[in-house]
Amino acid sequence: MTAPRFADIHVTDIGRVDDQLPPSVHLDHAPTAPFAFHSHRVARGPLAVEEIAGTEGVHLRLPDGPTYRIGVPVRAPLQAGHRGEQLDVGPGVAAVLSPWEETTLLTGDRFDLLLFDVSSAALEGMLEALLGRTVPHPFRPATTMPVGAAAGGSWAGTARLVADGTADTAAALANPVSADPLQDTLLIRLLLAADHAHRDALDERVPTWGPRTVRRCVDYIEDRAELPLTLAGLAAYAGLSIRALEGCWLRHRESRPGHDVGRVRLGRAHRDLESARPEETTVSAIARSWGFRPQAFLTAYGTRFGRSPGQTLRGPVFA
């Protein structure tokens, strides 16, 4: 299991700006009061998401390396110098930066910026899993990407959720049952939102197989519900591309694989609540152990079982 790594930087003392800002960040002017620079970064496996905010514009230098980087200005515009090109993007548009290119970013005053790093091997591997074939490495996405549209908005919203720094998010990232599928979701939504040479192929119809393939996968989910079940992993087990597997599921079950994963895990959580004692555990602990966020778990549990999970945990007299 890859544990998440968190890093926080908070600079508010003007007299110590030069000492406390990270080496990759600098000001080209003397700061004015009140000054603030904040950074929260979470990294796990091949992914890292960082939210940076400040009262005054800064220069960020991103060294070259085997990662794709996406800069999303949440508030105030962003300029990026990349591959000899200057990109000017504002809220609703992201800058997409390719591997092995040194990049500089320039923010405006009172900015809020989301930086997403993903290893080239992970992103290109997910593209191959979606398509079911090899692709040339590295593939070159367009240098800008909308993040206000449906696909881009879904990706940006998920990335910011990872970067929010709450206890629920930290717990979700620490548990591979929830963290591994979230990682897949970020990669897939990014590939669906960005413009690249393989984008149209992701929308093409794919052949589907008979129900036996889906039944085998459902049995696999039933037998291994406690493992980090991802779309990529299920597709590999079935010997299909992710898109073909989802097509089979839609054809024969009128749902997607994640629906059955959630259904089975909700049943397991119900079983755990029935067998546990209130003094030994909590509803939130059981929810997280099965990869659910506590609030979403309350809603799903009540819909399926007609009572709250707390009533089940406290015993039949409260049900």
mmCIF file with all atom_site columns, N, CA, C and O in Angstrom, residues 50-99:
data_model
loop_
_atom_site.group_PDB
_atom_site.id
_atom_site.type_symbol
_atom_site.label_atom_id
_atom_site.label_alt_id
_atom_site.label_comp_id
_atom_site.label_asym_id
_atom_site.label_entity_id
_atom_site.label_seq_id
_atom_site.pdbx_PDB_ins_code
_atom_site.Cartn_x
_atom_site.Cartn_y
_atom_site.Cartn_z
_atom_site.occupancy
_atom_site.B_iso_or_equiv
_atom_site.pdbx_formal_charge
_atom_site.auth_seq_id
_atom_site.auth_comp_id
_atom_site.auth_asym_id
_atom_site.auth_atom_id
_atom_site.pdbx_PDB_model_num
ATOM 1   N N  . GLU A 1 50 ? -1.931  19.738 -5.550  1.00 0.00 ? 50 GLU A N  1
ATOM 2   C CA . GLU A 1 50 ? -1.508  20.827 -4.670  1.00 0.00 ? 50 GLU A CA 1
ATOM 3   C C  . GLU A 1 50 ? -2.380  22.047 -4.916  1.00 0.00 ? 50 GLU A C  1
ATOM 4   O O  . GLU A 1 50 ? -2.611  22.424 -6.072  1.00 0.00 ? 50 GLU A O  1
ATOM 5   N N  . GLU A 1 51 ? -2.873  22.635 -3.841  1.00 0.00 ? 51 GLU A N  1
ATOM 6   C CA . GLU A 1 51 ? -3.598  23.902 -3.952  1.00 0.00 ? 51 GLU A CA 1
ATOM 7   C C  . GLU A 1 51 ? -2.720  24.997 -3.351  1.00 0.00 ? 51 GLU A C  1
ATOM 8   O O  . GLU A 1 51 ? -2.258  24.893 -2.222  1.00 0.00 ? 51 GLU A O  1
ATOM 9   N N  . ILE A 1 52 ? -2.488  26.048 -4.147  1.00 0.00 ? 52 ILE A N  1
ATOM 10  C CA . ILE A 1 52 ? -1.625  27.156 -3.745  1.00 0.00 ? 52 ILE A CA 1
ATOM 11  C C  . ILE A 1 52 ? -2.450  28.436 -3.825  1.00 0.00 ? 52 ILE A C  1
ATOM 12  O O  . ILE A 1 52 ? -3.134  28.684 -4.816  1.00 0.00 ? 52 ILE A O  1
ATOM 13  N N  . ALA A 1 53 ? -2.395  29.235 -2.785  1.00 0.00 ? 53 ALA A N  1
ATOM 14  C CA . ALA A 1 53 ? -3.126  30.501 -2.758  1.00 0.00 ? 53 ALA A CA 1
ATOM 15  C C  . ALA A 1 53 ? -2.244  31.574 -2.150  1.00 0.00 ? 53 ALA A C  1
ATOM 16  O O  . ALA A 1 53 ? -1.387  31.287 -1.304  1.00 0.00 ? 53 ALA A O  1
ATOM 17  N N  . GLY A 1 54 ? -2.439  32.802 -2.579  1.00 0.00 ? 54 GLY A N  1
ATOM 18  C CA . GLY A 1 54 ? -1.643  33.891 -2.041  1.00 0.00 ? 54 GLY A CA 1
ATOM 19  C C  . GLY A 1 54 ? -2.274  35.237 -2.294  1.00 0.00 ? 54 GLY A C  1
ATOM 20  O O  . GLY A 1 54 ? -3.187  35.376 -3.114  1.00 0.00 ? 54 GLY A O  1
ATOM 21  N N  . THR A 1 55 ? -1.763  36.227 -1.575  1.00 0.00 ? 55 THR A N  1
ATOM 22  C CA . THR A 1 55 ? -2.283  37.588 -1.723  1.00 0.00 ? 55 THR A CA 1
ATOM 23  C C  . THR A 1 55 ? -1.564  38.351 -2.827  1.00 0.00 ? 55 THR A C  1
ATOM 24  O O  . THR A 1 55 ? -2.095  39.339 -3.331  1.00 0.00 ? 55 THR A O  1
ATOM 25  N N  . GLU A 1 56 ? -0.350  37.906 -3.196  1.00 0.00 ? 56 GLU A N  1
ATOM 26  C CA . GLU A 1 56 ? 0.432   38.602 -4.219  1.00 0.00 ? 56 GLU A CA 1
ATOM 27  C C  . GLU A 1 56 ? 0.935   37.607 -5.250  1.00 0.00 ? 56 GLU A C  1
ATOM 28  O O  . GLU A 1 56 ? 1.194   36.439 -4.934  1.00 0.00 ? 56 GLU A O  1
ATOM 29  N N  . GLY A 1 57 ? 1.068   38.084 -6.479  1.00 0.00 ? 57 GLY A N  1
ATOM 30  C CA . GLY A 1 57 ? 1.521   37.219 -7.542  1.00 0.00 ? 57 GLY A CA 1
ATOM 31  C C  . GLY A 1 57 ? 2.904   36.653 -7.294  1.00 0.00 ? 57 GLY A C  1
ATOM 32  O O  . GLY A 1 57 ? 3.778   37.310 -6.725  1.00 0.00 ? 57 GLY A O  1
ATOM 33  N N  . VAL A 1 58 ? 3.112   35.401 -7.720  1.00 0.00 ? 58 VAL A N  1
ATOM 34  C CA . VAL A 1 58 ? 4.391   34.728 -7.530  1.00 0.00 ? 58 VAL A CA 1
ATOM 35  C C  . VAL A 1 58 ? 4.805   34.056 -8.838  1.00 0.00 ? 58 VAL A C  1
ATOM 36  O O  . VAL A 1 58 ? 3.994   33.831 -9.737  1.00 0.00 ? 58 VAL A O  1
ATOM 37  N N  . HIS A 1 59 ? 6.105   33.747 -8.921  1.00 0.00 ? 59 HIS A N  1
ATOM 38  C CA . HIS A 1 59 ? 6.648   32.928 -9.995  1.00 0.00 ? 59 HIS A CA 1
ATOM 39  C C  . HIS A 1 59 ? 6.881   31.524 -9.445  1.00 0.00 ? 59 HIS A C  1
ATOM 40  O O  . HIS A 1 59 ? 7.485   31.358 -8.385  1.00 0.00 ? 59 HIS A O  1
ATOM 41  N N  . LEU A 1 60 ? 6.426   30.531 -10.191 1.00 0.00 ? 60 LEU A N  1
ATOM 42  C CA . LEU A 1 60 ? 6.678   29.143 -9.817  1.00 0.00 ? 60 LEU A CA 1
ATOM 43  C C  . LEU A 1 60 ? 7.482   28.495 -10.936 1.00 0.00 ? 60 LEU A C  1
ATOM 44  O O  . LEU A 1 60 ? 7.108   28.574 -12.111 1.00 0.00 ? 60 LEU A O  1
ATOM 45  N N  . ARG A 1 61 ? 8.570   27.864 -10.571 1.00 0.00 ? 61 ARG A N  1
ATOM 46  C CA . ARG A 1 61 ? 9.385   27.145 -11.546 1.00 0.00 ? 61 ARG A CA 1
ATOM 47  C C  . ARG A 1 61 ? 9.195   25.645 -11.325 1.00 0.00 ? 61 ARG A C  1
ATOM 48  O O  . ARG A 1 61 ? 9.485   25.124 -10.248 1.00 0.00 ? 61 ARG A O  1
ATOM 49  N N  . LEU A 1 62 ? 8.693   24.955 -12.347 1.00 0.00 ? 62 LEU A N  1
ATOM 50  C CA . LEU A 1 62 ? 8.458   23.523 -12.267 1.00 0.00 ? 62 LEU A CA 1
ATOM 51  C C  . LEU A 1 62 ? 9.567   22.810 -13.034 1.00 0.00 ? 62 LEU A C  1
ATOM 52  O O  . LEU A 1 62 ? 9.675   22.960 -14.255 1.00 0.00 ? 62 LEU A O  1
ATOM 53  N N  . PRO A 1 63 ? 10.421  22.067 -12.369 1.00 0.00 ? 63 PRO A N  1
ATOM 54  C CA . PRO A 1 63 ? 11.530  21.402 -13.064 1.00 0.00 ? 63 PRO A CA 1
ATOM 55  C C  . PRO A 1 63 ? 11.027  20.328 -14.017 1.00 0.00 ? 63 PRO A C  1
ATOM 56  O O  . PRO A 1 63 ? 9.908   19.818 -13.882 1.00 0.00 ? 63 PRO A O  1
ATOM 57  N N  . ASP A 1 64 ? 11.882  19.982 -14.997 1.00 0.00 ? 64 ASP A N  1
ATOM 58  C CA . ASP A 1 64 ? 11.484  18.940 -15.934 1.00 0.00 ? 64 ASP A CA 1
ATOM 59  C C  . ASP A 1 64 ? 11.483  17.587 -15.229 1.00 0.00 ? 64 ASP A C  1
ATOM 60  O O  . ASP A 1 64 ? 12.149  17.372 -14.222 1.00 0.00 ? 64 ASP A O  1
ATOM 61  N N  . GLY A 1 65 ? 10.678  16.666 -15.732 1.00 0.00 ? 65 GLY A N  1
ATOM 62  C CA . GLY A 1 65 ? 10.552  15.353 -15.127 1.00 0.00 ? 65 GLY A CA 1
ATOM 63  C C  . GLY A 1 65 ? 9.501   14.547 -15.862 1.00 0.00 ? 65 GLY A C  1
ATOM 64  O O  . GLY A 1 65 ? 8.789   15.061 -16.733 1.00 0.00 ? 65 GLY A O  1
ATOM 65  N N  . PRO A 1 66 ? 9.349   13.260 -15.510 1.00 0.00 ? 66 PRO A N  1
ATOM 66  C CA . PRO A 1 66 ? 8.429   12.362 -16.233 1.00 0.00 ? 66 PRO A CA 1
ATOM 67  C C  . PRO A 1 66 ? 6.986   12.486 -15.759 1.00 0.00 ? 66 PRO A C  1
ATOM 68  O O  . PRO A 1 66 ? 6.331   11.495 -15.433 1.00 0.00 ? 66 PRO A O  1
ATOM 69  N N  . THR A 1 67 ? 6.469   13.703 -15.695 1.00 0.00 ? 67 THR A N  1
ATOM 70  C CA . THR A 1 67 ? 5.098   13.911 -15.235 1.00 0.00 ? 67 THR A CA 1
ATOM 71  C C  . THR A 1 67 ? 4.374   14.902 -16.137 1.00 0.00 ? 67 THR A C  1
ATOM 72  O O  . THR A 1 67 ? 4.967   15.840 -16.660 1.00 0.00 ? 67 THR A O  1
ATOM 73  N N  . TYR A 1 68 ? 3.085   14.647 -16.310 1.00 0.00 ? 68 TYR A N  1
ATOM 74  C CA . TYR A 1 68 ? 2.199   15.656 -16.892 1.00 0.00 ? 68 TYR A CA 1
ATOM 75  C C  . TYR A 1 68 ? 1.736   16.552 -15.753 1.00 0.00 ? 68 TYR A C  1
ATOM 76  O O  . TYR A 1 68 ? 1.455   16.078 -14.647 1.00 0.00 ? 68 TYR A O  1
ATOM 77  N N  . ARG A 1 69 ? 1.642   17.851 -16.022 1.00 0.00 ? 69 ARG A N  1
ATOM 78  C CA . ARG A 1 69 ? 1.180   18.797 -15.012 1.00 0.00 ? 69 ARG A CA 1
ATOM 79  C C  . ARG A 1 69 ? 0.013   19.601 -15.582 1.00 0.00 ? 69 ARG A C  1
ATOM 80  O O  . ARG A 1 69 ? 0.059   20.058 -16.722 1.00 0.00 ? 69 ARG A O  1
ATOM 81  N N  . ILE A 1 70 ? -0.993  19.776 -14.748 1.00 0.00 ? 70 ILE A N  1
ATOM 82  C CA . ILE A 1 70 ? -2.160  20.554 -15.145 1.00 0.00 ? 70 ILE A CA 1
ATOM 83  C C  . ILE A 1 70 ? -2.323  21.668 -14.133 1.00 0.00 ? 70 ILE A C  1
ATOM 84  O O  . ILE A 1 70 ? -2.431  21.414 -12.924 1.00 0.00 ? 70 ILE A O  1
ATOM 85  N N  . GLY A 1 71 ? -2.323  22.901 -14.609 1.00 0.00 ? 71 GLY A N  1
ATOM 86  C CA . GLY A 1 71 ? -2.520  24.057 -13.755 1.00 0.00 ? 71 GLY A CA 1
ATOM 87  C C  . GLY A 1 71 ? -3.915  24.620 -13.950 1.00 0.00 ? 71 GLY A C  1
ATOM 88  O O  . GLY A 1 71 ? -4.282  24.994 -15.070 1.00 0.00 ? 71 GLY A O  1
ATOM 89  N N  . VAL A 1 72 ? -4.681  24.667 -12.883 1.00 0.00 ? 72 VAL A N  1
ATOM 90  C CA . VAL A 1 72 ? -6.078  25.128 -12.948 1.00 0.00 ? 72 VAL A CA 1
ATOM 91  C C  . VAL A 1 72 ? -6.206  26.393 -12.112 1.00 0.00 ? 72 VAL A C  1
ATOM 92  O O  . VAL A 1 72 ? -6.158  26.327 -10.875 1.00 0.00 ? 72 VAL A O  1
ATOM 93  N N  . PRO A 1 73 ? -6.377  27.552 -12.735 1.00 0.00 ? 73 PRO A N  1
ATOM 94  C CA . PRO A 1 73 ? -6.593  28.773 -11.940 1.00 0.00 ? 73 PRO A CA 1
ATOM 95  C C  . PRO A 1 73 ? -8.012  28.798 -11.378 1.00 0.00 ? 73 PRO A C  1
ATOM 96  O O  . PRO A 1 73 ? -8.985  28.854 -12.129 1.00 0.00 ? 73 PRO A O  1
ATOM 97  N N  . VAL A 1 74 ? -8.116  28.710 -10.076 1.00 0.00 ? 74 VAL A N  1
ATOM 98  C CA . VAL A 1 74 ? -9.426  28.761 -9.421  1.00 0.00 ? 74 VAL A CA 1
ATOM 99  C C  . VAL A 1 74 ? -9.889  30.207 -9.284  1.00 0.00 ? 74 VAL A C  1
ATOM 100 O O  . VAL A 1 74 ? -11.060 30.530 -9.477  1.00 0.00 ? 74 VAL A O  1
ATOM 101 N N  . ARG A 1 75 ? -8.930  31.092 -8.954  1.00 0.00 ? 75 ARG A N  1
ATOM 102 C CA . ARG A 1 75 ? -9.216  32.518 -8.854  1.00 0.00 ? 75 ARG A CA 1
ATOM 103 C C  . ARG A 1 75 ? -8.009  33.284 -9.390  1.00 0.00 ? 75 ARG A C  1
ATOM 104 O O  . ARG A 1 75 ? -6.888  32.981 -9.026  1.00 0.00 ? 75 ARG A O  1
ATOM 105 N N  . ALA A 1 76 ? -8.248  34.219 -10.301 1.00 0.00 ? 76 ALA A N  1
ATOM 106 C CA . ALA A 1 76 ? -7.219  35.032 -10.957 1.00 0.00 ? 76 ALA A CA 1
ATOM 107 C C  . ALA A 1 76 ? -6.564  34.242 -12.086 1.00 0.00 ? 76 ALA A C  1
ATOM 108 O O  . ALA A 1 76 ? -6.469  33.012 -12.027 1.00 0.00 ? 76 ALA A O  1
ATOM 109 N N  . PRO A 1 77 ? -6.100  34.910 -13.132 1.00 0.00 ? 77 PRO A N  1
ATOM 110 C CA . PRO A 1 77 ? -5.522  34.230 -14.296 1.00 0.00 ? 77 PRO A CA 1
ATOM 111 C C  . PRO A 1 77 ? -4.138  33.660 -14.010 1.00 0.00 ? 77 PRO A C  1
ATOM 112 O O  . PRO A 1 77 ? -3.514  33.958 -12.995 1.00 0.00 ? 77 PRO A O  1
ATOM 113 N N  . LEU A 1 78 ? -3.679  32.844 -14.947 1.00 0.00 ? 78 LEU A N  1
ATOM 114 C CA . LEU A 1 78 ? -2.392  32.173 -14.833 1.00 0.00 ? 78 LEU A CA 1
ATOM 115 C C  . LEU A 1 78 ? -1.681  32.246 -16.181 1.00 0.00 ? 78 LEU A C  1
ATOM 116 O O  . LEU A 1 78 ? -2.298  32.040 -17.223 1.00 0.00 ? 78 LEU A O  1
ATOM 117 N N  . GLN A 1 79 ? -0.380  32.540 -16.134 1.00 0.00 ? 79 GLN A N  1
ATOM 118 C CA . GLN A 1 79 ? 0.454   32.505 -17.333 1.00 0.00 ? 79 GLN A CA 1
ATOM 119 C C  . GLN A 1 79 ? 1.456   31.371 -17.188 1.00 0.00 ? 79 GLN A C  1
ATOM 120 O O  . GLN A 1 79 ? 2.038   31.179 -16.122 1.00 0.00 ? 79 GLN A O  1
ATOM 121 N N  . ALA A 1 80 ? 1.646   30.621 -18.260 1.00 0.00 ? 80 ALA A N  1
ATOM 122 C CA . ALA A 1 80 ? 2.599   29.513 -18.247 1.00 0.00 ? 80 ALA A CA 1
ATOM 123 C C  . ALA A 1 80 ? 3.529   29.638 -19.438 1.00 0.00 ? 80 ALA A C  1
ATOM 124 O O  . ALA A 1 80 ? 3.072   29.823 -20.569 1.00 0.00 ? 80 ALA A O  1
ATOM 125 N N  . GLY A 1 81 ? 4.830   29.551 -19.179 1.00 0.00 ? 81 GLY A N  1
ATOM 126 C CA . GLY A 1 81 ? 5.814   29.488 -20.246 1.00 0.00 ? 81 GLY A CA 1
ATOM 127 C C  . GLY A 1 81 ? 6.229   28.047 -20.444 1.00 0.00 ? 81 GLY A C  1
ATOM 128 O O  . GLY A 1 81 ? 6.844   27.445 -19.558 1.00 0.00 ? 81 GLY A O  1
ATOM 129 N N  . HIS A 1 82 ? 5.888   27.444 -21.615 1.00 0.00 ? 82 HIS A N  1
ATOM 130 C CA . HIS A 1 82 ? 6.033   26.000 -21.791 1.00 0.00 ? 82 HIS A CA 1
ATOM 131 C C  . HIS A 1 82 ? 6.321   25.693 -23.252 1.00 0.00 ? 82 HIS A C  1
ATOM 132 O O  . HIS A 1 82 ? 5.594   26.128 -24.138 1.00 0.00 ? 82 HIS A O  1
ATOM 133 N N  . ARG A 1 83 ? 7.395   24.950 -23.510 1.00 0.00 ? 83 ARG A N  1
ATOM 134 C CA . ARG A 1 83 ? 7.772   24.528 -24.859 1.00 0.00 ? 83 ARG A CA 1
ATOM 135 C C  . ARG A 1 83 ? 7.844   25.716 -25.813 1.00 0.00 ? 83 ARG A C  1
ATOM 136 O O  . ARG A 1 83 ? 7.419   25.654 -26.959 1.00 0.00 ? 83 ARG A O  1
ATOM 137 N N  . GLY A 1 84 ? 8.400   26.839 -25.322 1.00 0.00 ? 84 GLY A N  1
ATOM 138 C CA . GLY A 1 84 ? 8.543   28.022 -26.144 1.00 0.00 ? 84 GLY A CA 1
ATOM 139 C C  . GLY A 1 84 ? 7.260   28.768 -26.413 1.00 0.00 ? 84 GLY A C  1
ATOM 140 O O  . GLY A 1 84 ? 7.228   29.684 -27.237 1.00 0.00 ? 84 GLY A O  1
ATOM 141 N N  . GLU A 1 85 ? 6.197   28.419 -25.710 1.00 0.00 ? 85 GLU A N  1
ATOM 142 C CA . GLU A 1 85 ? 4.883   29.028 -25.919 1.00 0.00 ? 85 GLU A CA 1
ATOM 143 C C  . GLU A 1 85 ? 4.412   29.640 -24.612 1.00 0.00 ? 85 GLU A C  1
ATOM 144 O O  . GLU A 1 85 ? 4.673   29.110 -23.534 1.00 0.00 ? 85 GLU A O  1
ATOM 145 N N  . GLN A 1 86 ? 3.714   30.758 -24.699 1.00 0.00 ? 86 GLN A N  1
ATOM 146 C CA . GLN A 1 86 ? 3.110   31.360 -23.506 1.00 0.00 ? 86 GLN A CA 1
ATOM 147 C C  . GLN A 1 86 ? 1.627   31.069 -23.511 1.00 0.00 ? 86 GLN A C  1
ATOM 148 O O  . GLN A 1 86 ? 0.929   31.372 -24.481 1.00 0.00 ? 86 GLN A O  1
ATOM 149 N N  . LEU A 1 87 ? 1.167   30.476 -22.427 1.00 0.00 ? 87 LEU A N  1
ATOM 150 C CA . LEU A 1 87 ? -0.246  30.152 -22.273 1.00 0.00 ? 87 LEU A CA 1
ATOM 151 C C  . LEU A 1 87 ? -0.854  31.106 -21.267 1.00 0.00 ? 87 LEU A C  1
ATOM 152 O O  . LEU A 1 87 ? -0.332  31.257 -20.156 1.00 0.00 ? 87 LEU A O  1
ATOM 153 N N  . ASP A 1 88 ? -1.942  31.743 -21.637 1.00 0.00 ? 88 ASP A N  1
ATOM 154 C CA . ASP A 1 88 ? -2.683  32.612 -20.732 1.00 0.00 ? 88 ASP A CA 1
ATOM 155 C C  . ASP A 1 88 ? -4.047  31.980 -20.492 1.00 0.00 ? 88 ASP A C  1
ATOM 156 O O  . ASP A 1 88 ? -4.874  31.887 -21.419 1.00 0.00 ? 88 ASP A O  1
ATOM 157 N N  . VAL A 1 89 ? -4.280  31.514 -19.277 1.00 0.00 ? 89 VAL A N  1
ATOM 158 C CA . VAL A 1 89 ? -5.542  30.847 -18.965 1.00 0.00 ? 89 VAL A CA 1
ATOM 159 C C  . VAL A 1 89 ? -6.169  31.502 -17.739 1.00 0.00 ? 89 VAL A C  1
ATOM 160 O O  . VAL A 1 89 ? -5.478  32.025 -16.862 1.00 0.00 ? 89 VAL A O  1
ATOM 161 N N  . GLY A 1 90 ? -7.474  31.463 -17.704 1.00 0.00 ? 90 GLY A N  1
ATOM 162 C CA . GLY A 1 90 ? -8.217  31.984 -16.572 1.00 0.00 ? 90 GLY A CA 1
ATOM 163 C C  . GLY A 1 90 ? -9.114  30.918 -16.002 1.00 0.00 ? 90 GLY A C  1
ATOM 164 O O  . GLY A 1 90 ? -9.118  29.764 -16.483 1.00 0.00 ? 90 GLY A O  1
ATOM 165 N N  . PRO A 1 91 ? -9.884  31.236 -14.969 1.00 0.00 ? 91 PRO A N  1
ATOM 166 C CA . PRO A 1 91 ? -10.805 30.254 -14.396 1.00 0.00 ? 91 PRO A CA 1
ATOM 167 C C  . PRO A 1 91 ? -11.698 29.643 -15.476 1.00 0.00 ? 91 PRO A C  1
ATOM 168 O O  . PRO A 1 91 ? -12.209 30.335 -16.354 1.00 0.00 ? 91 PRO A O  1
ATOM 169 N N  . GLY A 1 92 ? -11.858 28.332 -15.438 1.00 0.00 ? 92 GLY A N  1
ATOM 170 C CA . GLY A 1 92 ? -12.615 27.618 -16.456 1.00 0.00 ? 92 GLY A CA 1
ATOM 171 C C  . GLY A 1 92 ? -11.745 26.979 -17.515 1.00 0.00 ? 92 GLY A C  1
ATOM 172 O O  . GLY A 1 92 ? -12.231 26.199 -18.339 1.00 0.00 ? 92 GLY A O  1
ATOM 173 N N  . VAL A 1 93 ? -10.450 27.310 -17.521 1.00 0.00 ? 93 VAL A N  1
ATOM 174 C CA . VAL A 1 93 ? -9.504  26.737 -18.483 1.00 0.00 ? 93 VAL A CA 1
ATOM 175 C C  . VAL A 1 93 ? -8.252  26.313 -17.719 1.00 0.00 ? 93 VAL A C  1
ATOM 176 O O  . VAL A 1 93 ? -7.807  27.012 -16.809 1.00 0.00 ? 93 VAL A O  1
ATOM 177 N N  . ALA A 1 94 ? -7.679  25.173 -18.094 1.00 0.00 ? 94 ALA A N  1
ATOM 178 C CA . ALA A 1 94 ? -6.462  24.677 -17.459 1.00 0.00 ? 94 ALA A CA 1
ATOM 179 C C  . ALA A 1 94 ? -5.324  24.662 -18.461 1.00 0.00 ? 94 ALA A C  1
ATOM 180 O O  . ALA A 1 94 ? -5.536  24.486 -19.665 1.00 0.00 ? 94 ALA A O  1
ATOM 181 N N  . ALA A 1 95 ? -4.105  24.855 -17.972 1.00 0.00 ? 95 ALA A N  1
ATOM 182 C CA . ALA A 1 95 ? -2.899  24.686 -18.776 1.00 0.00 ? 95 ALA A CA 1
ATOM 183 C C  . ALA A 1 95 ? -2.419  23.247 -18.612 1.00 0.00 ? 95 ALA A C  1
ATOM 184 O O  . ALA A 1 95 ? -2.280  22.757 -17.485 1.00 0.00 ? 95 ALA A O  1
ATOM 185 N N  . VAL A 1 96 ? -2.175  22.563 -19.723 1.00 0.00 ? 96 VAL A N  1
ATOM 186 C CA . VAL A 1 96 ? -1.740  21.165 -19.703 1.00 0.00 ? 96 VAL A CA 1
ATOM 187 C C  . VAL A 1 96 ? -0.283  21.123 -20.158 1.00 0.00 ? 96 VAL A C  1
ATOM 188 O O  . VAL A 1 96 ? 0.032   21.490 -21.296 1.00 0.00 ? 96 VAL A O  1
ATOM 189 N N  . LEU A 1 97 ? 0.601   20.677 -19.284 1.00 0.00 ? 97 LEU A N  1
ATOM 190 C CA . LEU A 1 97 ? 2.039   20.773 -19.501 1.00 0.00 ? 97 LEU A CA 1
ATOM 191 C C  . LEU A 1 97 ? 2.630   19.376 -19.638 1.00 0.00 ? 97 LEU A C  1
ATOM 192 O O  . LEU A 1 97 ? 2.409   18.509 -18.788 1.00 0.00 ? 97 LEU A O  1
ATOM 193 N N  . SER A 1 98 ? 3.379   19.153 -20.712 1.00 0.00 ? 98 SER A N  1
ATOM 194 C CA . SER A 1 98 ? 3.893   17.822 -21.039 1.00 0.00 ? 98 SER A CA 1
ATOM 195 C C  . SER A 1 98 ? 5.153   17.495 -20.248 1.00 0.00 ? 98 SER A C  1
ATOM 196 O O  . SER A 1 98 ? 5.833   18.391 -19.737 1.00 0.00 ? 98 SER A O  1
ATOM 197 N N  . PRO A 1 99 ? 5.509   16.199 -20.169 1.00 0.00 ? 99 PRO A N  1
ATOM 198 C CA . PRO A 1 99 ? 6.714   15.793 -19.427 1.00 0.00 ? 99 PRO A CA 1
ATOM 199 C C  . PRO A 1 99 ? 8.003   16.303 -20.071 1.00 0.00 ? 99 PRO A C  1
ATOM 200 O O  . PRO A 1 99 ? 8.046   16.638 -21.250 1.00 0.00 ? 99 PRO A O  1
#
